[in-house]
mmCIF file of C-alpha atoms and ligand atoms in Angstrom:
data_model
loop_
_atom_site.group_PDB
_atom_site.id
_atom_site.type_symbol
_atom_site.label_atom_id
_atom_site.label_comp_id
_atom_site.label_asym_id
_atom_site.label_seq_id
_atom_site.Cartn_x
_atom_site.Cartn_y
_atom_site.Cartn_z
ATOM 1 C CA UNK P 99 83.565 140.297 62.217
ATOM 2 C CA UNK P 100 82.371 136.927 60.902
ATOM 3 C CA UNK P 101 82.687 133.177 61.372
ATOM 4 C CA UNK P 102 83.428 131.108 58.260
ATOM 5 C CA UNK P 103 82.170 127.529 58.186
ATOM 6 C CA UNK P 104 84.522 125.460 56.028
ATOM 7 C CA UNK P 105 83.410 121.853 55.655
ATOM 8 C CA UNK P 106 82.937 120.651 52.119
ATOM 9 C CA UNK P 107 79.815 118.562 51.576
ATOM 10 C CA UNK P 108 78.285 119.349 55.011
ATOM 11 C CA UNK P 109 74.951 121.176 55.180
ATOM 12 C CA UNK P 110 75.578 124.250 57.343
ATOM 13 C CA UNK P 111 71.903 124.991 58.135
ATOM 14 C CA UNK P 112 71.786 123.242 61.517
ATOM 15 C CA UNK P 113 75.159 124.682 62.498
ATOM 16 C CA UNK P 114 74.040 128.203 61.717
ATOM 17 C CA UNK P 115 70.843 127.751 63.756
ATOM 18 C CA UNK P 116 72.615 126.140 66.712
ATOM 19 C CA UNK P 117 75.375 128.769 66.840
ATOM 20 C CA UNK P 118 72.899 131.651 66.408
ATOM 21 C CA UNK P 119 70.948 130.266 69.377
ATOM 22 C CA UNK P 120 74.141 130.798 71.397
ATOM 23 C CA UNK P 121 75.304 134.062 69.795
ATOM 24 C CA UNK P 122 72.271 135.777 68.219
ATOM 25 C CA UNK P 123 74.229 138.446 66.327
ATOM 26 C CA UNK P 124 76.796 135.997 64.883
ATOM 27 C CA UNK P 125 77.713 136.786 61.277
ATOM 28 C CA UNK P 126 77.769 133.206 59.927
ATOM 29 C CA UNK P 127 79.349 132.706 56.497
ATOM 30 C CA UNK P 128 79.883 129.534 54.514
ATOM 31 C CA UNK P 129 82.780 128.584 52.281
ATOM 32 C CA UNK P 130 82.911 128.624 49.275
ATOM 33 C CA UNK P 131 79.642 130.367 48.297
ATOM 34 C CA UNK P 132 78.999 132.855 51.102
ATOM 35 C CA UNK P 133 82.420 134.165 52.134
ATOM 36 C CA UNK P 134 82.015 137.877 51.388
ATOM 37 C CA UNK P 135 84.977 140.114 52.149
ATOM 38 C CA UNK P 136 87.891 137.910 53.387
ATOM 39 C CA UNK P 137 88.934 140.755 55.720
ATOM 40 C CA UNK P 138 85.727 140.199 57.748
ATOM 41 C CA UNK P 139 86.560 136.606 58.698
ATOM 42 C CA UNK P 140 87.968 136.310 62.214
ATOM 43 C CA UNK P 141 86.925 132.743 63.155
ATOM 44 C CA UNK P 142 87.262 129.628 60.984
ATOM 45 C CA UNK P 143 85.190 126.611 62.015
ATOM 46 C CA UNK P 144 86.461 123.788 59.899
ATOM 47 C CA UNK P 145 86.963 120.158 58.940
ATOM 48 C CA UNK P 146 89.606 119.413 56.290
ATOM 49 C CA UNK P 147 90.162 122.965 55.059
ATOM 50 C CA UNK P 148 91.728 123.144 51.583
ATOM 51 C CA UNK P 149 95.431 123.934 51.506
ATOM 52 C CA UNK P 150 96.315 127.633 51.900
ATOM 53 C CA UNK P 151 92.685 128.715 52.346
ATOM 54 C CA UNK P 152 93.069 129.728 56.009
ATOM 55 C CA UNK P 153 96.075 131.894 55.157
ATOM 56 C CA UNK P 154 93.874 133.984 52.859
ATOM 57 C CA UNK P 155 92.001 135.579 55.812
ATOM 58 C CA UNK P 156 94.261 138.332 57.174
ATOM 59 C CA UNK P 157 92.231 139.017 60.352
ATOM 60 C CA UNK P 158 91.800 135.435 61.568
ATOM 61 C CA UNK P 159 91.815 135.176 65.376
ATOM 62 C CA UNK P 160 91.079 131.461 65.823
ATOM 63 C CA UNK P 161 90.859 128.198 63.906
ATOM 64 C CA UNK P 162 88.336 125.845 65.524
ATOM 65 C CA UNK P 163 88.229 122.190 64.546
ATOM 66 C CA UNK P 164 84.829 120.619 63.982
ATOM 67 C CA UNK P 165 86.276 117.415 65.440
ATOM 68 C CA UNK P 166 88.502 116.199 68.243
ATOM 69 C CA UNK P 167 91.336 115.603 65.795
ATOM 70 C CA UNK P 168 93.294 118.464 64.257
ATOM 71 C CA UNK P 169 95.645 116.656 61.881
ATOM 72 C CA UNK P 170 93.252 117.623 59.047
ATOM 73 C CA UNK P 171 94.161 121.273 59.773
ATOM 74 C CA UNK P 172 97.840 120.826 60.649
ATOM 75 C CA UNK P 173 98.550 119.031 57.348
ATOM 76 C CA UNK P 174 98.242 122.441 55.610
ATOM 77 C CA UNK P 175 101.842 123.664 55.132
ATOM 78 C CA UNK P 176 100.592 127.228 54.627
ATOM 79 C CA UNK P 177 98.734 127.762 57.894
ATOM 80 C CA UNK P 178 98.634 131.411 59.000
ATOM 81 C CA UNK P 179 101.413 131.796 61.598
ATOM 82 C CA UNK P 180 100.425 132.710 65.144
ATOM 83 C CA UNK P 181 96.701 131.966 64.812
ATOM 84 C CA UNK P 182 95.627 129.663 67.681
ATOM 85 C CA UNK P 183 94.051 126.331 66.734
ATOM 86 C CA UNK P 184 91.642 124.443 69.008
ATOM 87 C CA UNK P 185 90.422 120.869 68.954
ATOM 88 C CA UNK P 186 86.836 120.178 69.934
ATOM 89 C CA UNK P 187 86.154 118.982 73.468
ATOM 90 C CA UNK P 188 82.502 118.070 73.143
ATOM 91 C CA UNK P 189 80.353 116.051 75.555
ATOM 92 C CA UNK P 190 78.419 114.584 72.601
ATOM 93 C CA UNK P 191 81.617 113.282 70.972
ATOM 94 C CA UNK P 192 82.603 111.748 74.297
ATOM 95 C CA UNK P 193 79.243 110.028 74.737
ATOM 96 C CA UNK P 194 79.366 108.709 71.169
ATOM 97 C CA UNK P 195 82.848 107.310 71.706
ATOM 98 C CA UNK P 196 81.861 105.725 75.037
ATOM 99 C CA UNK P 197 78.965 103.966 73.321
ATOM 100 C CA UNK P 198 81.088 102.788 70.397
ATOM 101 C CA UNK P 199 84.014 101.554 72.460
ATOM 102 C CA UNK P 200 81.764 99.814 74.974
ATOM 103 C CA UNK P 201 79.823 98.120 72.162
ATOM 104 C CA UNK P 202 82.980 96.858 70.490
ATOM 105 C CA UNK P 203 84.758 95.798 73.692
ATOM 106 C CA UNK P 204 81.724 93.760 74.705
ATOM 107 C CA UNK P 205 81.501 92.311 71.205
ATOM 108 C CA UNK P 206 85.078 91.000 71.405
ATOM 109 C CA UNK P 207 84.780 90.068 75.085
ATOM 110 C CA UNK P 208 81.604 88.011 74.494
ATOM 111 C CA UNK P 209 82.999 86.489 71.248
ATOM 112 C CA UNK P 210 80.107 87.853 69.214
ATOM 113 C CA UNK P 211 81.882 87.590 65.816
ATOM 114 C CA UNK P 212 82.439 83.866 66.410
ATOM 115 C CA UNK P 213 78.763 83.362 67.308
ATOM 116 C CA UNK P 214 77.725 85.050 64.046
ATOM 117 C CA UNK P 215 79.993 82.678 62.103
ATOM 118 C CA UNK P 216 78.459 79.720 63.936
ATOM 119 C CA UNK P 217 74.970 81.042 63.201
ATOM 120 C CA UNK P 218 75.736 81.309 59.480
ATOM 121 C CA UNK P 219 76.983 77.697 59.582
ATOM 122 C CA UNK P 220 73.830 76.577 61.457
ATOM 123 C CA UNK P 221 76.012 75.300 64.286
ATOM 124 C CA UNK P 222 74.804 75.214 67.940
ATOM 125 C CA UNK P 223 77.974 75.529 69.976
ATOM 126 C CA UNK P 224 78.946 77.215 73.242
ATOM 127 C CA UNK P 225 82.194 79.155 73.339
ATOM 128 C CA UNK P 226 83.985 79.428 76.655
ATOM 129 C CA UNK P 227 83.243 82.718 78.387
ATOM 130 C CA UNK P 228 85.607 84.758 80.556
ATOM 131 C CA UNK P 229 84.863 86.974 83.527
ATOM 132 C CA UNK P 230 85.413 90.657 82.785
ATOM 133 C CA UNK P 231 88.082 90.717 85.497
ATOM 134 C CA UNK P 232 90.075 88.242 83.386
ATOM 135 C CA UNK P 233 89.917 90.334 80.184
ATOM 136 C CA UNK P 234 92.590 93.006 80.222
ATOM 137 C CA UNK P 235 91.960 96.273 78.376
ATOM 138 C CA UNK P 236 94.739 98.567 77.138
ATOM 139 C CA UNK P 237 94.000 102.072 75.889
ATOM 140 C CA UNK P 238 96.454 104.118 73.835
ATOM 141 C CA UNK P 239 95.645 107.753 74.592
ATOM 142 C CA UNK P 240 94.159 108.856 77.907
ATOM 143 C CA UNK P 241 92.767 112.226 76.874
ATOM 144 C CA UNK P 242 89.185 113.471 76.800
ATOM 145 C CA UNK P 243 88.002 110.295 75.052
ATOM 146 C CA UNK P 244 90.462 107.601 76.166
ATOM 147 C CA UNK P 245 90.224 108.431 79.873
ATOM 148 C CA UNK P 246 86.409 108.433 79.795
ATOM 149 C CA UNK P 247 86.362 105.072 77.993
ATOM 150 C CA UNK P 248 88.848 103.629 80.475
ATOM 151 C CA UNK P 249 86.819 104.746 83.488
ATOM 152 C CA UNK P 250 83.640 103.313 81.952
ATOM 153 C CA UNK P 251 85.281 99.954 81.162
ATOM 154 C CA UNK P 252 86.769 99.761 84.656
ATOM 155 C CA UNK P 253 83.206 99.970 85.984
ATOM 156 C CA UNK P 254 82.393 96.769 84.031
ATOM 157 C CA UNK P 255 85.128 95.071 86.047
ATOM 158 C CA UNK P 256 87.772 94.930 83.294
ATOM 159 C CA UNK P 257 91.346 95.571 84.426
ATOM 160 C CA UNK P 258 92.226 98.726 82.462
ATOM 161 C CA UNK P 259 95.646 100.120 81.581
ATOM 162 C CA UNK P 260 96.283 103.257 79.596
ATOM 163 C CA UNK P 261 99.210 104.891 77.831
ATOM 164 C CA UNK P 262 99.723 108.621 77.439
ATOM 165 C CA UNK P 263 102.564 111.066 77.098
ATOM 166 C CA UNK P 264 102.174 112.133 80.754
ATOM 167 C CA UNK P 265 101.377 109.915 83.753
ATOM 168 C CA UNK P 266 97.761 109.925 84.958
ATOM 169 C CA UNK P 267 95.904 109.238 88.165
ATOM 170 C CA UNK P 268 92.521 107.997 87.009
ATOM 171 C CA UNK P 269 90.129 105.759 88.970
ATOM 172 C CA UNK P 270 90.529 102.118 87.942
ATOM 173 C CA UNK P 271 93.221 102.789 85.323
ATOM 174 C CA UNK P 272 96.895 101.814 85.553
ATOM 175 C CA UNK P 273 98.877 104.488 83.770
ATOM 176 C CA UNK P 274 101.932 103.941 81.541
ATOM 177 C CA UNK P 275 104.194 106.361 79.693
ATOM 178 C CA UNK P 276 107.183 106.180 77.362
ATOM 179 C CA UNK P 277 108.292 103.395 75.039
ATOM 180 C CA UNK P 278 108.990 100.971 77.860
ATOM 181 C CA UNK P 279 105.549 101.706 79.287
ATOM 182 C CA UNK P 280 103.978 101.088 75.902
ATOM 183 C CA UNK P 281 105.414 97.582 75.715
ATOM 184 C CA UNK P 282 104.553 96.853 79.360
ATOM 185 C CA UNK P 283 100.946 97.728 78.539
ATOM 186 C CA UNK P 284 100.889 95.762 75.290
ATOM 187 C CA UNK P 285 102.166 92.532 76.796
ATOM 188 C CA UNK P 286 99.263 92.474 79.257
ATOM 189 C CA UNK P 287 96.438 93.596 76.966
ATOM 190 C CA UNK P 288 93.710 91.330 75.593
ATOM 191 C CA UNK P 289 91.708 94.126 73.929
ATOM 192 C CA UNK P 290 93.695 97.116 72.677
ATOM 193 C CA UNK P 291 91.877 100.385 71.972
ATOM 194 C CA UNK P 292 93.553 103.175 70.036
ATOM 195 C CA UNK P 293 92.377 106.698 70.925
ATOM 196 C CA UNK P 294 95.535 108.641 70.134
ATOM 197 C CA UNK P 295 95.717 111.795 68.045
ATOM 198 C CA UNK P 296 97.522 111.385 64.735
ATOM 199 C CA UNK P 297 100.928 113.065 65.012
ATOM 200 C CA UNK P 298 104.391 112.312 63.608
ATOM 201 C CA UNK P 299 105.070 110.419 66.887
ATOM 202 C CA UNK P 300 101.971 108.211 66.668
ATOM 203 C CA UNK P 301 101.724 107.539 62.920
ATOM 204 C CA UNK P 302 102.213 103.811 62.143
ATOM 205 C CA UNK P 303 102.325 103.007 65.866
ATOM 206 C CA UNK P 304 100.320 99.805 65.346
ATOM 207 C CA UNK P 305 102.788 97.767 63.293
ATOM 208 C CA UNK P 306 104.237 94.248 63.330
ATOM 209 C CA UNK P 307 106.316 95.034 66.426
ATOM 210 C CA UNK P 308 103.574 96.503 68.611
ATOM 211 C CA UNK P 309 100.873 94.094 67.434
ATOM 212 C CA UNK P 310 103.365 91.264 67.971
ATOM 213 C CA UNK P 311 103.903 92.375 71.569
ATOM 214 C CA UNK P 312 100.257 91.686 72.430
ATOM 215 C CA UNK P 313 99.366 88.278 73.904
ATOM 216 C CA UNK P 314 98.381 85.830 71.139
ATOM 217 C CA UNK P 315 94.669 86.094 70.346
ATOM 218 C CA UNK P 316 94.260 89.734 71.417
ATOM 219 C CA UNK P 317 91.785 92.029 69.642
ATOM 220 C CA UNK P 318 92.223 95.581 68.353
ATOM 221 C CA UNK P 319 89.748 98.463 68.249
ATOM 222 C CA UNK P 320 90.969 101.454 66.254
ATOM 223 C CA UNK P 321 88.663 104.443 66.617
ATOM 224 C CA UNK P 322 91.396 107.081 66.236
ATOM 225 C CA UNK P 323 92.939 107.440 62.778
ATOM 226 C CA UNK P 324 93.716 104.973 59.963
ATOM 227 C CA UNK P 325 97.335 106.096 59.774
ATOM 228 C CA UNK P 326 97.968 104.707 63.246
ATOM 229 C CA UNK P 327 97.825 101.241 61.681
ATOM 230 C CA UNK P 328 100.189 99.650 59.169
ATOM 231 C CA UNK P 329 97.536 97.870 57.108
ATOM 232 C CA UNK P 330 99.672 94.969 55.846
ATOM 233 C CA UNK P 331 101.004 94.271 59.351
ATOM 234 C CA UNK P 332 97.462 94.149 60.721
ATOM 235 C CA UNK P 333 96.335 91.699 58.038
ATOM 236 C CA UNK P 334 99.393 89.528 58.721
ATOM 237 C CA UNK P 335 98.652 89.569 62.476
ATOM 238 C CA UNK P 336 95.031 88.556 61.855
ATOM 239 C CA UNK P 337 95.931 85.831 59.340
ATOM 240 C CA UNK P 338 98.588 84.322 61.594
ATOM 241 C CA UNK P 339 96.227 84.183 64.593
ATOM 242 C CA UNK P 340 98.311 86.688 66.547
ATOM 243 C CA UNK P 341 95.127 88.782 66.636
ATOM 244 C CA UNK P 342 91.680 87.218 66.971
ATOM 245 C CA UNK P 343 89.870 90.193 65.462
ATOM 246 C CA UNK P 344 89.845 93.901 64.792
ATOM 247 C CA UNK P 345 87.231 96.629 64.808
ATOM 248 C CA UNK P 346 88.217 99.448 62.467
ATOM 249 C CA UNK P 347 86.358 102.749 62.254
ATOM 250 C CA UNK P 348 89.073 104.765 60.511
ATOM 251 C CA UNK P 349 91.318 104.167 57.512
ATOM 252 C CA UNK P 350 94.400 105.546 55.787
ATOM 253 C CA UNK P 351 92.204 106.516 52.853
ATOM 254 C CA UNK P 352 88.544 107.436 53.427
ATOM 255 C CA UNK P 353 86.202 106.333 52.011
ATOM 256 C CA UNK P 354 88.013 102.991 52.142
ATOM 257 C CA UNK P 355 88.697 101.991 48.515
ATOM 258 C CA UNK P 356 86.334 99.260 47.287
ATOM 259 C CA UNK P 357 89.149 96.804 46.586
ATOM 260 C CA UNK P 358 90.826 97.153 49.995
ATOM 261 C CA UNK P 359 91.267 93.732 51.676
ATOM 262 C CA UNK P 360 89.798 95.057 54.956
ATOM 263 C CA UNK P 361 86.299 95.042 53.386
ATOM 264 C CA UNK P 362 86.130 91.266 53.125
ATOM 265 C CA UNK P 363 88.505 90.106 55.836
ATOM 266 C CA UNK P 364 86.585 87.620 58.014
ATOM 267 C CA UNK P 365 88.157 88.898 61.236
ATOM 268 C CA UNK P 366 87.522 92.591 60.612
ATOM 269 C CA UNK P 367 84.453 94.527 61.761
ATOM 270 C CA UNK P 368 84.391 97.725 59.766
ATOM 271 C CA UNK P 369 82.572 101.053 60.201
ATOM 272 C CA UNK P 370 82.678 104.150 57.919
ATOM 273 C CA UNK P 371 84.310 106.580 60.417
ATOM 274 C CA UNK P 372 81.224 106.895 62.543
ATOM 275 C CA UNK P 373 82.354 106.084 66.098
ATOM 276 C CA UNK P 374 81.503 109.559 67.390
ATOM 277 C CA UNK P 375 79.829 112.408 65.535
ATOM 278 C CA UNK P 376 80.095 116.129 66.097
ATOM 279 C CA UNK P 377 76.464 117.163 66.435
ATOM 280 C CA UNK P 378 75.506 120.863 66.449
ATOM 281 C CA UNK P 379 73.046 120.388 69.318
ATOM 282 C CA UNK P 380 75.872 119.249 71.602
ATOM 283 C CA UNK P 381 78.897 121.052 70.153
ATOM 284 C CA UNK P 382 77.460 124.536 69.538
ATOM 285 C CA UNK P 383 77.727 125.728 73.191
ATOM 286 C CA UNK P 384 81.364 124.583 73.324
ATOM 287 C CA UNK P 385 82.186 126.272 70.030
ATOM 288 C CA UNK P 386 80.325 129.434 71.053
ATOM 289 C CA UNK P 387 82.403 129.558 74.224
ATOM 290 C CA UNK P 388 85.567 129.429 72.115
ATOM 291 C CA UNK P 389 84.261 132.148 69.770
ATOM 292 C CA UNK P 390 83.737 134.399 72.803
ATOM 293 C CA UNK P 391 87.201 133.533 74.107
ATOM 294 C CA UNK P 392 88.752 134.432 70.745
ATOM 295 C CA UNK P 393 86.899 137.759 70.729
ATOM 296 C CA UNK P 394 87.936 138.496 74.340
ATOM 297 C CA UNK P 395 91.537 137.470 73.689
ATOM 298 C CA UNK P 396 91.455 134.726 76.358
ATOM 299 C CA UNK P 397 93.011 131.280 75.844
ATOM 300 C CA UNK P 398 90.930 128.865 73.750
ATOM 301 C CA UNK P 399 89.735 125.660 75.350
ATOM 302 C CA UNK P 400 91.363 122.676 73.608
ATOM 303 C CA UNK P 401 94.243 124.870 72.425
ATOM 304 C CA UNK P 402 96.656 122.853 70.283
ATOM 305 C CA UNK P 403 100.325 122.719 71.078
ATOM 306 C CA UNK P 404 101.882 122.873 67.605
ATOM 307 C CA UNK P 405 105.154 121.334 68.763
ATOM 308 C CA UNK P 406 103.357 118.214 70.098
ATOM 309 C CA UNK P 407 100.909 118.168 67.178
ATOM 310 C CA UNK P 408 97.740 117.781 69.279
HETATM 311 P P1 NDP T 43 93.127 114.334 73.538
HETATM 312 O O1 NDP T 43 94.055 115.331 72.945
HETATM 313 O O2 NDP T 43 92.234 114.754 74.648
HETATM 314 O O3 NDP T 43 93.957 113.072 74.075
HETATM 315 C C1 NDP T 43 95.056 112.545 73.401
HETATM 316 C C2 NDP T 43 95.752 111.537 74.301
HETATM 317 O O4 NDP T 43 96.808 110.920 73.554
HETATM 318 C C3 NDP T 43 96.397 112.194 75.521
HETATM 319 O O5 NDP T 43 96.238 111.359 76.651
HETATM 320 C C4 NDP T 43 97.869 112.279 75.136
HETATM 321 O O6 NDP T 43 98.752 112.242 76.233
HETATM 322 C C5 NDP T 43 98.019 111.019 74.304
HETATM 323 N N1 NDP T 43 99.166 111.116 73.388
HETATM 324 C C6 NDP T 43 99.339 111.963 72.357
HETATM 325 N N2 NDP T 43 100.528 111.754 71.775
HETATM 326 C C7 NDP T 43 101.126 110.749 72.459
HETATM 327 C C8 NDP T 43 102.376 110.088 72.358
HETATM 328 N N3 NDP T 43 103.263 110.420 71.412
HETATM 329 N N4 NDP T 43 102.644 109.109 73.234
HETATM 330 C C9 NDP T 43 101.757 108.774 74.202
HETATM 331 N N5 NDP T 43 100.561 109.365 74.360
HETATM 332 C C10 NDP T 43 100.251 110.340 73.501
HETATM 333 O O7 NDP T 43 92.271 113.743 72.317
HETATM 334 P P2 NDP T 43 90.809 113.112 72.378
HETATM 335 O O8 NDP T 43 90.770 112.090 73.443
HETATM 336 O O9 NDP T 43 89.803 114.186 72.390
HETATM 337 O O10 NDP T 43 90.745 112.418 70.922
HETATM 338 C C11 NDP T 43 91.665 111.419 70.548
HETATM 339 C C12 NDP T 43 91.554 111.123 69.063
HETATM 340 O O11 NDP T 43 90.370 110.364 68.792
HETATM 341 C C13 NDP T 43 91.401 112.340 68.147
HETATM 342 O O12 NDP T 43 92.635 112.972 67.937
HETATM 343 C C14 NDP T 43 90.833 111.717 66.900
HETATM 344 O O13 NDP T 43 91.880 111.319 66.043
HETATM 345 C C15 NDP T 43 90.085 110.483 67.409
HETATM 346 N N6 NDP T 43 88.631 110.606 67.233
HETATM 347 C C16 NDP T 43 87.977 109.749 66.393
HETATM 348 C C17 NDP T 43 86.626 109.817 66.220
HETATM 349 C C18 NDP T 43 85.901 108.848 65.372
HETATM 350 O O14 NDP T 43 84.718 109.046 65.083
HETATM 351 N N7 NDP T 43 86.531 107.774 64.939
HETATM 352 C C19 NDP T 43 85.826 110.824 66.922
HETATM 353 C C20 NDP T 43 86.595 111.671 67.796
HETATM 354 C C21 NDP T 43 87.955 111.555 67.938
HETATM 355 P P3 NDP T 43 98.755 113.422 77.350
HETATM 356 O O15 NDP T 43 97.439 113.265 78.096
HETATM 357 O O16 NDP T 43 99.905 113.124 78.209
HETATM 358 O O17 NDP T 43 98.836 114.713 76.601
HETATM 359 C C1 OXD T 44 87.014 113.677 65.185
HETATM 360 C C2 OXD T 44 86.434 112.653 64.319
HETATM 361 O O1 OXD T 44 88.224 113.892 65.175
HETATM 362 O O2 OXD T 44 85.193 112.592 64.210
HETATM 363 O O3 OXD T 44 86.223 114.309 65.914
HETATM 364 O O4 OXD T 44 87.161 111.854 63.742
#
């Protein structure tokens, strides 16, 4: 049986080496040039598989995402029924996200964007600083990434609240659930971080209503998916002063079109979907473990619940 690597534009060399170091006899194939007999393929390791491709492998035992998100797989209306799908739970992704979120929280907390504007204007001016205990953080999504970020930020002394589908008991984090809980969190959040999966329930969650529920002058960090944000509502919130700034790593359309207003908005800090990378040297052991589980018929780690969409 064979693993098929399906990730257009990605060099598979390092992946093959890293996975072979874990499973020396792995039959590693690459779509579209090195697929061989479709009947041989029992594991798909993929990012953004083309529509209906996965259904063309009759002996598939597992679909493994190359990222934490799985909406890029679930968008395929012709997925093979009954084949388990797993998201990636990777320590490297978590570390990358911790670094990114910490960097951006501190940037907003310490008013770095305003200092850069003052520098460009040649102006020597001190901006009032706050203690971390007076800067409230709200995190949407308390999973593998959100919970770790929350615990890290709590250690800086920030009061941290988080919102998830189920209630959590996490050190230093006040947990909220449900729609009422969402608005309770929003109204006491100075820096909002989105780390939700993209599902029908979470799409467009950051709109005029939710952004308007934040205290005036709050900041947003979206490191989850672009479709969590209603772009026009975000621009309106920034222009009106409701939000003081936004860090955006992800966009409805990627690459972000050259004429999109986010590129030049003075209150937006923009990154090209780079908050946390899936690196073979960190992810290969986790993926290898799931390959073995699929072969043994045991439950995959990070198994997706199709009804919930994550
Ligand atoms: P997890 O599945 O571990 O966590 C998801 C969290 O969101 C859980 O706490 C879950 O609640 C909560 N959640 C899901 N749906 C709802 C809902 N409808 N209402 C309230 N809470 C909800 O995912 P990860 O932490 O691993 O990853 C999160 C996302 O981060 C990924 O899906 C991906 O989109 C994004 N990402 C972005 C990267 C980047 O480079 N920009 C890199 C990696 C990930 P519960 O715990 O109760 O189930
Ligand atoms: C992911 C991502 O989902 O990088 O892992 O966006």
